Every structure is written in C-alpha cells, then in structure tokens.
Amino acid sequence: MSESTVTKPGNPDTSSSSERRRLDRKVHQSAVDWWLAALLAFPIVGAVAIAAYLIVVGRPGDASVMFLTAAGILVVTAIFTVPCRYTLLTDTLSIRCGVICYQVPYDSIRDVRMAWTLRSGPALSLRRVVVKTDRREHILSPVDRERFIRQLNARISA
C-alpha cells in the first residue's frame, strides 16, 4: 500500500491543532529501485558468503567476525533507510528516511516537479520529485509521483 489516509470522525473544530495535524495526514512510501536494493544488500550478502566459506575451510573465528560485520552493515543500512516515507500533514511536509527527518512548511515550498536525477536525497528510486524551498531542494521518490504532487500542491495552495 503506497498511501494511507487517516480521517477523524466527528467535528474537526473541537479537536486540538496537534490532534488535527496527526489525524489529517497522507503517507506516501518511497519507491525502491531493484538495483538500489541489490546495491544495498550486496555487502551484507558478500560478508555472509565469505563467512560461510571461512566455516567450510575451518576458520570459525574469522567467520564469526564476518557474520558480525554483516550484522553491523545491516543495522547501519536500516538505520539510514527504514522507513523511507513522505507524510503530508496539515501545514507541513514531513520527510523521513531512517533517522533523518525534515519538516518542510508548505509556505516555504516554491516549486514541485518530477525529475530523474542522481543527486542525493531521502529517495530509494531515480524516479524522483524535487521539492524546492527558499533554502534548499529536497529529492524524494514517492511510489505514485503524480498523486503525491497533486496532493502536495493542493495543500500548498490551501
């Protein structure tokens, strides 16, 4: 599921602003290119393969170091990539990729466009959306780029 919407039952005027913000959100997951997933998995699989070889040749101590290396690479990769999502809140675009999180107020967004770029950003696909603000450009890769741009533009103009 690439998007989820949470709606509040009842009268939204009676809830607090933070509660409305939490409940009036649309979450878009990042698209993931197969080659990028393979690139991220390669060092982990490689370390496990080397560990298996070391066990076969009778070096279990060295194999355990390689297993620990694979586990370390897995943890670091996960810390910086999971979850990778973009949440449209009431007044802010929240960009999250692992421990990295940006809050972009809608009133600071100057341009939103589709792009194919190799530039770095919280995106796991080359099919990207560039969100330009007064201070920087955010490179995103929502699964459904057209829907994301439509929904983001609707919130910017509101």
C-alpha positions as YAML, in Angstrom:
chain: A
units: angstrom
residues:
- id: 1
  name: MET
  ca: [0.00, 0.00, 0.00]
- id: 2
  name: SER
  ca: [1.67, 3.21, -1.13]
- id: 3
  name: GLU
  ca: [-0.61, 5.67, 0.63]
- id: 4
  name: SER
  ca: [-2.78, 5.71, 3.69]
- id: 5
  name: THR
  ca: [-5.23, 8.31, 4.86]
- id: 6
  name: VAL
  ca: [-6.40, 8.73, 8.40]
- id: 7
  name: THR
  ca: [-9.59, 10.71, 8.93]
- id: 8
  name: LYS
  ca: [-11.09, 11.95, 12.16]
- id: 9
  name: PRO
  ca: [-14.70, 11.12, 12.93]
- id: 10
  name: GLY
  ca: [-16.84, 13.92, 14.30]
- id: 11
  name: ASN
  ca: [-16.30, 17.65, 14.25]
- id: 12
  name: PRO
  ca: [-12.66, 18.61, 13.49]
- id: 13
  name: ASP
  ca: [-13.21, 22.08, 15.02]
- id: 14
  name: THR
  ca: [-13.41, 20.60, 18.52]
- id: 15
  name: SER
  ca: [-10.00, 18.91, 18.39]
- id: 16
  name: SER
  ca: [-6.68, 20.49, 19.19]
- id: 17
  name: SER
  ca: [-4.39, 21.63, 16.39]
- id: 18
  name: SER
  ca: [-1.80, 18.91, 17.09]
- id: 19
  name: GLU
  ca: [-4.50, 16.24, 17.05]
- id: 20
  name: ARG
  ca: [-5.86, 17.53, 13.71]
- id: 21
  name: ARG
  ca: [-2.32, 17.56, 12.32]
- id: 22
  name: ARG
  ca: [-1.75, 13.94, 13.38]
- id: 23
  name: LEU
  ca: [-5.07, 12.72, 12.03]
- id: 24
  name: ASP
  ca: [-5.23, 14.73, 8.79]
- id: 25
  name: ARG
  ca: [-2.26, 13.12, 7.09]
- id: 26
  name: LYS
  ca: [-1.42, 11.26, 3.92]
- id: 27
  name: VAL
  ca: [1.57, 8.94, 3.95]
- id: 28
  name: HIS
  ca: [3.46, 8.15, 0.75]
- id: 29
  name: GLN
  ca: [6.09, 5.40, 0.84]
- id: 30
  name: SER
  ca: [9.28, 5.73, -1.17]
- id: 31
  name: ALA
  ca: [9.58, 3.76, -4.39]
- id: 32
  name: VAL
  ca: [12.53, 1.35, -4.33]
- id: 33
  name: ASP
  ca: [14.52, 0.57, -7.47]
- id: 34
  name: TRP
  ca: [15.55, -3.10, -7.66]
- id: 35
  name: TRP
  ca: [19.16, -2.23, -8.50]
- id: 36
  name: LEU
  ca: [19.44, 0.08, -5.48]
- id: 37
  name: ALA
  ca: [18.05, -2.62, -3.17]
- id: 38
  name: ALA
  ca: [20.61, -5.04, -4.67]
- id: 39
  name: LEU
  ca: [23.38, -2.47, -4.18]
- id: 40
  name: LEU
  ca: [22.44, -2.04, -0.52]
- id: 41
  name: ALA
  ca: [22.19, -5.82, 0.01]
- id: 42
  name: PHE
  ca: [25.42, -6.72, -1.79]
- id: 43
  name: PRO
  ca: [27.87, -6.01, 1.10]
- id: 44
  name: ILE
  ca: [25.66, -7.91, 3.54]
- id: 45
  name: VAL
  ca: [25.29, -10.94, 1.27]
- id: 46
  name: GLY
  ca: [29.00, -10.76, 0.43]
- id: 47
  name: ALA
  ca: [30.02, -10.78, 4.10]
- id: 48
  name: VAL
  ca: [27.73, -13.75, 4.81]
- id: 49
  name: ALA
  ca: [29.13, -15.63, 1.77]
- id: 50
  name: ILE
  ca: [32.70, -15.01, 2.96]
- id: 51
  name: ALA
  ca: [31.71, -16.19, 6.45]
- id: 52
  name: ALA
  ca: [30.22, -19.38, 5.00]
- id: 53
  name: TYR
  ca: [33.42, -20.01, 3.04]
- id: 54
  name: LEU
  ca: [35.51, -19.44, 6.17]
- id: 55
  name: ILE
  ca: [33.44, -22.03, 8.04]
- id: 56
  name: VAL
  ca: [33.95, -24.53, 5.21]
- id: 57
  name: VAL
  ca: [37.75, -24.05, 5.29]
- id: 58
  name: GLY
  ca: [37.83, -24.46, 9.07]
- id: 59
  name: ARG
  ca: [38.21, -20.88, 10.31]
- id: 60
  name: PRO
  ca: [35.13, -20.36, 12.51]
- id: 61
  name: GLY
  ca: [36.71, -17.47, 14.44]
- id: 62
  name: ASP
  ca: [37.19, -15.45, 11.26]
- id: 63
  name: ALA
  ca: [33.71, -16.47, 10.11]
- id: 64
  name: SER
  ca: [32.18, -15.04, 13.28]
- id: 65
  name: VAL
  ca: [33.91, -11.71, 12.58]
- id: 66
  name: MET
  ca: [32.39, -11.69, 9.09]
- id: 67
  name: PHE
  ca: [28.93, -12.53, 10.46]
- id: 68
  name: LEU
  ca: [29.28, -9.62, 12.90]
- id: 69
  name: THR
  ca: [30.41, -7.39, 10.04]
- id: 70
  name: ALA
  ca: [27.32, -8.38, 8.02]
- id: 71
  name: ALA
  ca: [25.09, -7.67, 11.02]
- id: 72
  name: GLY
  ca: [26.73, -4.28, 11.51]
- id: 73
  name: ILE
  ca: [26.27, -3.33, 7.86]
- id: 74
  name: LEU
  ca: [22.63, -4.44, 8.04]
- id: 75
  name: VAL
  ca: [21.97, -2.32, 11.15]
- id: 76
  name: VAL
  ca: [23.65, 0.80, 9.74]
- id: 77
  name: THR
  ca: [21.83, 0.42, 6.41]
- id: 78
  name: ALA
  ca: [18.49, 0.00, 8.18]
- id: 79
  name: ILE
  ca: [19.12, 2.99, 10.47]
- id: 80
  name: PHE
  ca: [19.54, 5.26, 7.46]
- id: 81
  name: THR
  ca: [16.89, 3.82, 5.11]
- id: 82
  name: VAL
  ca: [13.94, 2.39, 7.07]
- id: 83
  name: PRO
  ca: [11.34, 3.82, 7.00]
- id: 84
  name: CYS
  ca: [11.56, 5.99, 3.90]
- id: 85
  name: ARG
  ca: [8.30, 7.91, 3.58]
- id: 86
  name: TYR
  ca: [6.81, 11.33, 2.96]
- id: 87
  name: THR
  ca: [3.88, 12.47, 5.08]
- id: 88
  name: LEU
  ca: [1.58, 15.30, 4.09]
- id: 89
  name: LEU
  ca: [0.42, 16.88, 7.34]
- id: 90
  name: THR
  ca: [-1.94, 19.81, 7.81]
- id: 91
  name: ASP
  ca: [0.72, 22.50, 7.44]
- id: 92
  name: THR
  ca: [3.97, 20.61, 6.84]
- id: 93
  name: LEU
  ca: [5.58, 18.04, 4.57]
- id: 94
  name: SER
  ca: [7.40, 15.54, 6.77]
- id: 95
  name: ILE
  ca: [10.27, 13.74, 5.04]
- id: 96
  name: ARG
  ca: [11.62, 10.67, 6.83]
- id: 97
  name: CYS
  ca: [14.37, 8.32, 5.76]
- id: 98
  name: GLY
  ca: [15.60, 6.27, 8.69]
- id: 99
  name: VAL
  ca: [16.84, 8.57, 11.45]
- id: 100
  name: ILE
  ca: [16.92, 11.55, 9.09]
- id: 101
  name: CYS
  ca: [13.78, 13.67, 9.32]
- id: 102
  name: TYR
  ca: [12.91, 17.03, 7.79]
- id: 103
  name: GLN
  ca: [9.84, 19.17, 8.39]
- id: 104
  name: VAL
  ca: [9.11, 21.43, 5.42]
- id: 105
  name: PRO
  ca: [6.37, 24.04, 5.98]
- id: 106
  name: TYR
  ca: [4.10, 24.33, 2.94]
- id: 107
  name: ASP
  ca: [4.52, 28.12, 2.85]
- id: 108
  name: SER
  ca: [8.27, 27.68, 2.22]
- id: 109
  name: ILE
  ca: [7.79, 25.47, -0.87]
- id: 110
  name: ARG
  ca: [8.41, 27.37, -4.13]
- id: 111
  name: ASP
  ca: [8.31, 24.61, -6.74]
- id: 112
  name: VAL
  ca: [7.44, 20.91, -7.06]
- id: 113
  name: ARG
  ca: [8.44, 18.97, -10.16]
- id: 114
  name: MET
  ca: [9.22, 15.47, -11.41]
- id: 115
  name: ALA
  ca: [12.84, 14.65, -12.16]
- id: 116
  name: TRP
  ca: [15.31, 11.89, -12.96]
- id: 117
  name: THR
  ca: [18.45, 12.74, -11.04]
- id: 118
  name: LEU
  ca: [21.42, 11.09, -9.37]
- id: 119
  name: ARG
  ca: [21.57, 13.80, -6.71]
- id: 120
  name: SER
  ca: [21.50, 12.60, -3.15]
- id: 121
  name: GLY
  ca: [18.33, 12.72, -1.09]
- id: 122
  name: PRO
  ca: [15.95, 10.66, 1.02]
- id: 123
  name: ALA
  ca: [14.88, 8.65, -2.03]
- id: 124
  name: LEU
  ca: [15.31, 4.99, -2.95]
- id: 125
  name: SER
  ca: [14.47, 5.36, -6.64]
- id: 126
  name: LEU
  ca: [15.69, 7.52, -9.52]
- id: 127
  name: ARG
  ca: [12.08, 8.39, -10.42]
- id: 128
  name: ARG
  ca: [12.02, 11.44, -8.22]
- id: 129
  name: VAL
  ca: [10.20, 14.56, -7.19]
- id: 130
  name: VAL
  ca: [12.15, 17.73, -6.46]
- id: 131
  name: VAL
  ca: [10.61, 19.96, -3.80]
- id: 132
  name: LYS
  ca: [12.30, 23.36, -3.92]
- id: 133
  name: THR
  ca: [12.13, 25.67, -0.91]
- id: 134
  name: ASP
  ca: [13.68, 29.04, -0.12]
- id: 135
  name: ARG
  ca: [16.76, 27.36, 1.32]
- id: 136
  name: ARG
  ca: [17.27, 24.02, -0.47]
- id: 137
  name: GLU
  ca: [15.90, 21.29, -2.70]
- id: 138
  name: HIS
  ca: [14.54, 18.04, -1.27]
- id: 139
  name: ILE
  ca: [14.87, 15.00, -3.55]
- id: 140
  name: LEU
  ca: [12.03, 12.49, -2.94]
- id: 141
  name: SER
  ca: [10.81, 9.31, -4.66]
- id: 142
  name: PRO
  ca: [7.17, 8.56, -3.80]
- id: 143
  name: VAL
  ca: [5.65, 5.44, -5.36]
- id: 144
  name: ASP
  ca: [2.90, 7.42, -7.14]
- id: 145
  name: ARG
  ca: [4.63, 10.67, -8.11]
- id: 146
  name: GLU
  ca: [1.62, 12.21, -9.86]
- id: 147
  name: ARG
  ca: [-0.71, 11.65, -6.90]
- id: 148
  name: PHE
  ca: [1.92, 12.92, -4.45]
- id: 149
  name: ILE
  ca: [2.43, 16.12, -6.46]
- id: 150
  name: ARG
  ca: [-1.33, 16.64, -6.81]
- id: 151
  name: GLN
  ca: [-1.91, 16.22, -3.07]
- id: 152
  name: LEU
  ca: [1.11, 18.37, -2.15]
- id: 153
  name: ASN
  ca: [0.05, 21.18, -4.49]
- id: 154
  name: ALA
  ca: [-3.48, 21.07, -3.05]
- id: 155
  name: ARG
  ca: [-2.04, 21.57, 0.45]
- id: 156
  name: ILE
  ca: [0.34, 24.31, -0.67]
- id: 157
  name: SER
  ca: [-2.47, 26.31, -2.29]
- id: 158
  name: ALA
  ca: [-4.90, 25.80, 0.62]
...
